[in-house]
Each structure stands twice: as structure tokens, then as C-alpha cells.
Amino acid sequence: LYFGIDADEEVKSYRDAARADKDTLMKFFRLSYDNGVYFHDYQGHPCHHGFSIAHTLQDMEEVLDRLDKVFANLS
């Protein structure tokens, strides 16, 4: 997730990713946590997140539903 970077721009390097809006990213992490979804934040620096095979499709649907609420309140 790269907030503040145009969708037309392809993020190809760490330098590209570092241009993202850290304040919005941190707000996203905070709202996600408040809605029961944890992301490690690396203090607003670019990072990778993944999913494991322990996550079921139902788990993923639940996360996506919760993130819909986060994005609705992000602006």
C-alpha cells in the first residue's frame, strides 16, 4: 500500500516506496488495528506484509470487510 503515490506510477524501488505519505499510512495502520486487523508498521517506512496458509478464505473475507470500514474512514 502506497498512499499519496498516483495509481499511474509504478513503484519499482525502495526509493519510490519511500515517497509514500507516511502520515496516511500510519493512520491506516491505527484504524486497521482499531478494527481488529494488525499490520506491523515499521514506523511508517515501506515494508512487506503477507498471508499464510493458516488464513482461510473466510478469514480473508473478514479482513477485507474490516478494511472496507478502514478505507471509508481514512480520508
PDB file of N, CA and C in Angstrom:
ATOM      1  N   LEU A   1       0.845  -1.172   0.000  1.00  0.00           N
ATOM      2  CA  LEU A   1       0.000   0.000   0.000  1.00  0.00           C
ATOM      3  C   LEU A   1       0.888   1.231   0.000  1.00  0.00           C
ATOM      4  N   TYR A   2       0.700   2.078  -0.995  1.00  0.00           N
ATOM      5  CA  TYR A   2       1.498   3.285  -1.125  1.00  0.00           C
ATOM      6  C   TYR A   2       0.558   4.481  -1.217  1.00  0.00           C
ATOM      7  N   PHE A   3       0.240   5.083  -0.098  1.00  0.00           N
ATOM      8  CA  PHE A   3      -0.648   6.233  -0.081  1.00  0.00           C
ATOM      9  C   PHE A   3       0.103   7.458  -0.586  1.00  0.00           C
ATOM     10  N   GLY A   4      -0.600   8.271  -1.375  1.00  0.00           N
ATOM     11  CA  GLY A   4      -0.007   9.505  -1.866  1.00  0.00           C
ATOM     12  C   GLY A   4       0.803   9.360  -3.136  1.00  0.00           C
ATOM     13  N   ILE A   5       0.822   8.188  -3.713  1.00  0.00           N
ATOM     14  CA  ILE A   5       1.502   7.967  -4.990  1.00  0.00           C
ATOM     15  C   ILE A   5       0.426   7.669  -6.023  1.00  0.00           C
ATOM     16  N   ASP A   6       0.480   8.375  -7.143  1.00  0.00           N
ATOM     17  CA  ASP A   6      -0.527   8.195  -8.189  1.00  0.00           C
ATOM     18  C   ASP A   6      -0.604   6.745  -8.637  1.00  0.00           C
ATOM     19  N   ALA A   7      -1.812   6.301  -8.917  1.00  0.00           N
ATOM     20  CA  ALA A   7      -2.023   4.925  -9.371  1.00  0.00           C
ATOM     21  C   ALA A   7      -1.296   4.655 -10.685  1.00  0.00           C
ATOM     22  N   ASP A   8      -1.044   5.715 -11.463  1.00  0.00           N
ATOM     23  CA  ASP A   8      -0.335   5.556 -12.741  1.00  0.00           C
ATOM     24  C   ASP A   8       1.146   5.252 -12.543  1.00  0.00           C
ATOM     25  N   GLU A   9       1.684   5.635 -11.390  1.00  0.00           N
ATOM     26  CA  GLU A   9       3.103   5.448 -11.126  1.00  0.00           C
ATOM     27  C   GLU A   9       3.371   4.039 -10.613  1.00  0.00           C
ATOM     28  N   GLU A  10       4.359   3.394 -11.181  1.00  0.00           N
ATOM     29  CA  GLU A  10       4.737   2.061 -10.727  1.00  0.00           C
ATOM     30  C   GLU A  10       5.850   2.203  -9.698  1.00  0.00           C
ATOM     31  N   VAL A  11       5.649   1.613  -8.541  1.00  0.00           N
ATOM     32  CA  VAL A  11       6.673   1.621  -7.503  1.00  0.00           C
ATOM     33  C   VAL A  11       7.630   0.477  -7.803  1.00  0.00           C
ATOM     34  N   LYS A  12       8.865   0.844  -8.144  1.00  0.00           N
ATOM     35  CA  LYS A  12       9.840  -0.158  -8.566  1.00  0.00           C
ATOM     36  C   LYS A  12      10.998  -0.330  -7.585  1.00  0.00           C
ATOM     37  N   SER A  13      11.148   0.607  -6.656  1.00  0.00           N
ATOM     38  CA  SER A  13      12.297   0.544  -5.762  1.00  0.00           C
ATOM     39  C   SER A  13      11.910   1.033  -4.373  1.00  0.00           C
ATOM     40  N   TYR A  14      12.804   0.803  -3.447  1.00  0.00           N
ATOM     41  CA  TYR A  14      12.589   1.299  -2.090  1.00  0.00           C
ATOM     42  C   TYR A  14      12.487   2.821  -2.105  1.00  0.00           C
ATOM     43  N   ARG A  15      13.285   3.462  -2.919  1.00  0.00           N
ATOM     44  CA  ARG A  15      13.252   4.925  -3.022  1.00  0.00           C
ATOM     45  C   ARG A  15      11.871   5.397  -3.484  1.00  0.00           C
ATOM     46  N   ASP A  16      11.292   4.703  -4.463  1.00  0.00           N
ATOM     47  CA  ASP A  16       9.934   5.036  -4.910  1.00  0.00           C
ATOM     48  C   ASP A  16       8.946   4.872  -3.759  1.00  0.00           C
ATOM     49  N   ALA A  17       9.046   3.770  -3.052  1.00  0.00           N
ATOM     50  CA  ALA A  17       8.120   3.478  -1.953  1.00  0.00           C
ATOM     51  C   ALA A  17       8.278   4.479  -0.811  1.00  0.00           C
ATOM     52  N   ALA A  18       9.473   4.957  -0.602  1.00  0.00           N
ATOM     53  CA  ALA A  18       9.738   5.884   0.498  1.00  0.00           C
ATOM     54  C   ALA A  18       9.069   7.247   0.283  1.00  0.00           C
ATOM     55  N   ARG A  19       8.622   7.531  -0.929  1.00  0.00           N
ATOM     56  CA  ARG A  19       7.920   8.794  -1.206  1.00  0.00           C
ATOM     57  C   ARG A  19       6.471   8.770  -0.728  1.00  0.00           C
ATOM     58  N   ALA A  20       5.982   7.617  -0.337  1.00  0.00           N
ATOM     59  CA  ALA A  20       4.575   7.487   0.076  1.00  0.00           C
ATOM     60  C   ALA A  20       4.298   8.357   1.295  1.00  0.00           C
ATOM     61  N   ASP A  21       3.036   8.689   1.476  1.00  0.00           N
ATOM     62  CA  ASP A  21       2.570   9.537   2.569  1.00  0.00           C
ATOM     63  C   ASP A  21       2.566   8.738   3.877  1.00  0.00           C
ATOM     64  N   LYS A  22       3.565   8.993   4.729  1.00  0.00           N
ATOM     65  CA  LYS A  22       3.707   8.237   5.979  1.00  0.00           C
ATOM     66  C   LYS A  22       2.578   8.526   6.959  1.00  0.00           C
ATOM     67  N   ASP A  23       2.102   9.758   6.997  1.00  0.00           N
ATOM     68  CA  ASP A  23       1.025  10.087   7.936  1.00  0.00           C
ATOM     69  C   ASP A  23      -0.244   9.299   7.621  1.00  0.00           C
ATOM     70  N   THR A  24      -0.580   9.207   6.338  1.00  0.00           N
ATOM     71  CA  THR A  24      -1.761   8.438   5.947  1.00  0.00           C
ATOM     72  C   THR A  24      -1.548   6.956   6.202  1.00  0.00           C
ATOM     73  N   LEU A  25      -0.346   6.470   5.941  1.00  0.00           N
ATOM     74  CA  LEU A  25      -0.039   5.065   6.199  1.00  0.00           C
ATOM     75  C   LEU A  25      -0.198   4.748   7.684  1.00  0.00           C
ATOM     76  N   MET A  26       0.314   5.608   8.547  1.00  0.00           N
ATOM     77  CA  MET A  26       0.202   5.376   9.983  1.00  0.00           C
ATOM     78  C   MET A  26      -1.262   5.451  10.438  1.00  0.00           C
ATOM     79  N   LYS A  27      -2.027   6.357   9.845  1.00  0.00           N
ATOM     80  CA  LYS A  27      -3.458   6.429  10.165  1.00  0.00           C
ATOM     81  C   LYS A  27      -4.152   5.139   9.732  1.00  0.00           C
ATOM     82  N   PHE A  28      -3.789   4.627   8.544  1.00  0.00           N
ATOM     83  CA  PHE A  28      -4.337   3.356   8.064  1.00  0.00           C
ATOM     84  C   PHE A  28      -4.026   2.232   9.042  1.00  0.00           C
ATOM     85  N   PHE A  29      -2.775   2.147   9.507  1.00  0.00           N
ATOM     86  CA  PHE A  29      -2.400   1.102  10.461  1.00  0.00           C
ATOM     87  C   PHE A  29      -3.188   1.234  11.756  1.00  0.00           C
ATOM     88  N   ARG A  30      -3.336   2.466  12.253  1.00  0.00           N
ATOM     89  CA  ARG A  30      -4.051   2.704  13.501  1.00  0.00           C
ATOM     90  C   ARG A  30      -5.522   2.313  13.365  1.00  0.00           C
ATOM     91  N   LEU A  31      -6.167   2.745  12.269  1.00  0.00           N
ATOM     92  CA  LEU A  31      -7.579   2.388  12.048  1.00  0.00           C
ATOM     93  C   LEU A  31      -7.745   0.886  11.845  1.00  0.00           C
ATOM     94  N   SER A  32      -6.804   0.272  11.154  1.00  0.00           N
ATOM     95  CA  SER A  32      -6.863  -1.182  10.953  1.00  0.00           C
ATOM     96  C   SER A  32      -6.818  -1.896  12.297  1.00  0.00           C
ATOM     97  N   TYR A  33      -5.871  -1.485  13.121  1.00  0.00           N
ATOM     98  CA  TYR A  33      -5.740  -2.097  14.445  1.00  0.00           C
ATOM     99  C   TYR A  33      -7.021  -1.914  15.254  1.00  0.00           C
ATOM    100  N   ASP A  34      -7.583  -0.712  15.193  1.00  0.00           N
ATOM    101  CA  ASP A  34      -8.836  -0.438  15.913  1.00  0.00           C
ATOM    102  C   ASP A  34      -9.983  -1.316  15.418  1.00  0.00           C
ATOM    103  N   ASN A  35      -9.868  -1.806  14.178  1.00  0.00           N
ATOM    104  CA  ASN A  35     -10.894  -2.686  13.593  1.00  0.00           C
ATOM    105  C   ASN A  35     -10.482  -4.156  13.623  1.00  0.00           C
ATOM    106  N   GLY A  36      -9.459  -4.478  14.411  1.00  0.00           N
ATOM    107  CA  GLY A  36      -9.081  -5.872  14.603  1.00  0.00           C
ATOM    108  C   GLY A  36      -8.159  -6.461  13.563  1.00  0.00           C
ATOM    109  N   VAL A  37      -7.501  -5.616  12.763  1.00  0.00           N
ATOM    110  CA  VAL A  37      -6.558  -6.104  11.746  1.00  0.00           C
ATOM    111  C   VAL A  37      -5.196  -5.501  12.064  1.00  0.00           C
ATOM    112  N   TYR A  38      -4.217  -6.359  12.304  1.00  0.00           N
ATOM    113  CA  TYR A  38      -2.887  -5.893  12.687  1.00  0.00           C
ATOM    114  C   TYR A  38      -1.930  -5.923  11.501  1.00  0.00           C
ATOM    115  N   PHE A  39      -1.266  -4.801  11.283  1.00  0.00           N
ATOM    116  CA  PHE A  39      -0.147  -4.713  10.353  1.00  0.00           C
ATOM    117  C   PHE A  39       1.049  -4.204  11.147  1.00  0.00           C
ATOM    118  N   HIS A  40       2.211  -4.779  10.949  1.00  0.00           N
ATOM    119  CA  HIS A  40       3.411  -4.218  11.561  1.00  0.00           C
ATOM    120  C   HIS A  40       3.749  -2.950  10.799  1.00  0.00           C
ATOM    121  N   ASP A  41       4.023  -1.859  11.501  1.00  0.00           N
ATOM    122  CA  ASP A  41       4.101  -0.572  10.809  1.00  0.00           C
ATOM    123  C   ASP A  41       5.504  -0.094  10.451  1.00  0.00           C
ATOM    124  N   TYR A  42       6.542  -0.621  10.996  1.00  0.00           N
ATOM    125  CA  TYR A  42       7.908  -0.175  10.687  1.00  0.00           C
ATOM    126  C   TYR A  42       8.028   1.350  10.789  1.00  0.00           C
ATOM    127  N   GLN A  43       7.278   1.971  11.684  1.00  0.00           N
ATOM    128  CA  GLN A  43       7.275   3.409  11.904  1.00  0.00           C
ATOM    129  C   GLN A  43       7.039   4.195  10.616  1.00  0.00           C
ATOM    130  N   GLY A  44       6.179   3.694   9.772  1.00  0.00           N
ATOM    131  CA  GLY A  44       5.803   4.400   8.553  1.00  0.00           C
ATOM    132  C   GLY A  44       6.720   4.166   7.368  1.00  0.00           C
ATOM    133  N   HIS A  45       7.718   3.326   7.528  1.00  0.00           N
ATOM    134  CA  HIS A  45       8.619   3.031   6.415  1.00  0.00           C
ATOM    135  C   HIS A  45       8.046   1.902   5.569  1.00  0.00           C
ATOM    136  N   PRO A  46       8.407   1.840   4.294  1.00  0.00           N
ATOM    137  CA  PRO A  46       7.901   0.769   3.428  1.00  0.00           C
ATOM    138  C   PRO A  46       8.236  -0.610   3.992  1.00  0.00           C
ATOM    139  N   CYS A  47       7.299  -1.511   3.862  1.00  0.00           N
ATOM    140  CA  CYS A  47       7.507  -2.876   4.332  1.00  0.00           C
ATOM    141  C   CYS A  47       6.593  -3.812   3.554  1.00  0.00           C
ATOM    142  N   HIS A  48       6.811  -5.083   3.721  1.00  0.00           N
ATOM    143  CA  HIS A  48       6.000  -6.089   3.040  1.00  0.00           C
ATOM    144  C   HIS A  48       5.153  -6.825   4.068  1.00  0.00           C
ATOM    145  N   HIS A  49       3.964  -7.169   3.671  1.00  0.00           N
ATOM    146  CA  HIS A  49       3.071  -7.963   4.512  1.00  0.00           C
ATOM    147  C   HIS A  49       2.658  -9.181   3.711  1.00  0.00           C
ATOM    148  N   GLY A  50       2.391 -10.242   4.401  1.00  0.00           N
ATOM    149  CA  GLY A  50       1.986 -11.446   3.693  1.00  0.00           C
ATOM    150  C   GLY A  50       0.898 -12.174   4.443  1.00  0.00           C
ATOM    151  N   PHE A  51       0.454 -13.223   3.863  1.00  0.00           N
ATOM    152  CA  PHE A  51      -0.562 -14.072   4.453  1.00  0.00           C
ATOM    153  C   PHE A  51      -0.011 -15.480   4.484  1.00  0.00           C
ATOM    154  N   SER A  52      -0.495 -16.263   5.389  1.00  0.00           N
ATOM    155  CA  SER A  52      -0.018 -17.636   5.480  1.00  0.00           C
ATOM    156  C   SER A  52      -1.122 -18.600   5.079  1.00  0.00           C
ATOM    157  N   ILE A  53      -0.755 -19.833   4.916  1.00  0.00           N
ATOM    158  CA  ILE A  53      -1.763 -20.835   4.558  1.00  0.00           C
ATOM    159  C   ILE A  53      -2.704 -21.109   5.726  1.00  0.00           C
ATOM    160  N   ALA A  54      -2.365 -20.558   6.899  1.00  0.00           N
ATOM    161  CA  ALA A  54      -3.260 -20.710   8.049  1.00  0.00           C
ATOM    162  C   ALA A  54      -4.495 -19.826   7.908  1.00  0.00           C
ATOM    163  N   HIS A  55      -4.447 -18.816   7.032  1.00  0.00           N
ATOM    164  CA  HIS A  55      -5.598 -17.953   6.803  1.00  0.00           C
ATOM    165  C   HIS A  55      -6.556 -18.649   5.833  1.00  0.00           C
ATOM    166  N   THR A  56      -7.795 -18.779   6.261  1.00  0.00           N
ATOM    167  CA  THR A  56      -8.809 -19.390   5.402  1.00  0.00           C
ATOM    168  C   THR A  56      -9.436 -18.310   4.510  1.00  0.00           C
ATOM    169  N   LEU A  57     -10.205 -18.732   3.536  1.00  0.00           N
ATOM    170  CA  LEU A  57     -10.935 -17.765   2.715  1.00  0.00           C
ATOM    171  C   LEU A  57     -11.901 -16.956   3.567  1.00  0.00           C
ATOM    172  N   GLN A  58     -12.487 -17.585   4.565  1.00  0.00           N
ATOM    173  CA  GLN A  58     -13.389 -16.876   5.471  1.00  0.00           C
ATOM    174  C   GLN A  58     -12.611 -15.815   6.271  1.00  0.00           C
ATOM    175  N   ASP A  59     -11.396 -16.151   6.708  1.00  0.00           N
ATOM    176  CA  ASP A  59     -10.555 -15.168   7.404  1.00  0.00           C
ATOM    177  C   ASP A  59     -10.293 -13.965   6.502  1.00  0.00           C
ATOM    178  N   MET A  60      -9.960 -14.229   5.251  1.00  0.00           N
ATOM    179  CA  MET A  60      -9.638 -13.158   4.310  1.00  0.00           C
ATOM    180  C   MET A  60     -10.864 -12.286   4.039  1.00  0.00           C
ATOM    181  N   GLU A  61     -12.039 -12.898   3.929  1.00  0.00           N
ATOM    182  CA  GLU A  61     -13.270 -12.130   3.731  1.00  0.00           C
ATOM    183  C   GLU A  61     -13.519 -11.214   4.924  1.00  0.00           C
ATOM    184  N   GLU A  62     -13.287 -11.734   6.119  1.00  0.00           N
ATOM    185  CA  GLU A  62     -13.462 -10.935   7.338  1.00  0.00           C
ATOM    186  C   GLU A  62     -12.499  -9.749   7.348  1.00  0.00           C
ATOM    187  N   VAL A  63     -11.253  -9.992   7.001  1.00  0.00           N
ATOM    188  CA  VAL A  63     -10.259  -8.908   6.947  1.00  0.00           C
ATOM    189  C   VAL A  63     -10.673  -7.863   5.910  1.00  0.00           C
ATOM    190  N   LEU A  64     -11.086  -8.298   4.736  1.00  0.00           N
ATOM    191  CA  LEU A  64     -11.488  -7.355   3.688  1.00  0.00           C
ATOM    192  C   LEU A  64     -12.704  -6.536   4.110  1.00  0.00           C
ATOM    193  N   ASP A  65     -13.656  -7.162   4.802  1.00  0.00           N
ATOM    194  CA  ASP A  65     -14.817  -6.425   5.315  1.00  0.00           C
ATOM    195  C   ASP A  65     -14.381  -5.357   6.314  1.00  0.00           C
ATOM    196  N   ARG A  66     -13.454  -5.717   7.195  1.00  0.00           N
ATOM    197  CA  ARG A  66     -12.969  -4.756   8.183  1.00  0.00           C
ATOM    198  C   ARG A  66     -12.174  -3.633   7.515  1.00  0.00           C
ATOM    199  N   LEU A  67     -11.386  -3.980   6.496  1.00  0.00           N
ATOM    200  CA  LEU A  67     -10.609  -2.954   5.801  1.00  0.00           C
ATOM    201  C   LEU A  67     -11.503  -2.024   4.989  1.00  0.00           C
ATOM    202  N   ASP A  68     -12.657  -2.499   4.520  1.00  0.00           N
ATOM    203  CA  ASP A  68     -13.619  -1.597   3.872  1.00  0.00           C
ATOM    204  C   ASP A  68     -13.997  -0.466   4.820  1.00  0.00           C
ATOM    205  N   LYS A  69     -14.205  -0.795   6.094  1.00  0.00           N
ATOM    206  CA  LYS A  69     -14.537   0.212   7.102  1.00  0.00           C
ATOM    207  C   LYS A  69     -13.372   1.168   7.316  1.00  0.00           C
ATOM    208  N   VAL A  70     -12.173   0.623   7.305  1.00  0.00           N
ATOM    209  CA  VAL A  70     -10.974   1.449   7.494  1.00  0.00           C
ATOM    210  C   VAL A  70     -10.875   2.460   6.357  1.00  0.00           C
ATOM    211  N   PHE A  71     -10.965   1.995   5.120  1.00  0.00           N
ATOM    212  CA  PHE A  71     -10.833   2.905   3.971  1.00  0.00           C
ATOM    213  C   PHE A  71     -11.944   3.955   3.953  1.00  0.00           C
ATOM    214  N   ALA A  72     -13.129   3.581   4.422  1.00  0.00           N
ATOM    215  CA  ALA A  72     -14.234   4.545   4.467  1.00  0.00           C
ATOM    216  C   ALA A  72     -13.951   5.673   5.453  1.00  0.00           C
ATOM    217  N   ASN A  73     -13.127   5.400   6.469  1.00  0.00           N
ATOM    218  CA  ASN A  73     -12.834   6.395   7.493  1.00  0.00           C
ATOM    219  C   ASN A  73     -11.436   6.994   7.367  1.00  0.00           C
ATOM    220  N   LEU A  74     -10.748   6.675   6.307  1.00  0.00           N
ATOM    221  CA  LEU A  74      -9.349   7.097   6.163  1.00  0.00           C
ATOM    222  C   LEU A  74      -9.200   8.552   5.766  1.00  0.00           C
ATOM    223  N   SER A  75     -10.135   9.084   4.994  1.00  0.00           N
ATOM    224  CA  SER A  75      -9.945  10.442   4.478  1.00  0.00           C
ATOM    225  C   SER A  75     -10.082  11.534   5.500  1.00  0.00           C
TER     226      SER A  75
END
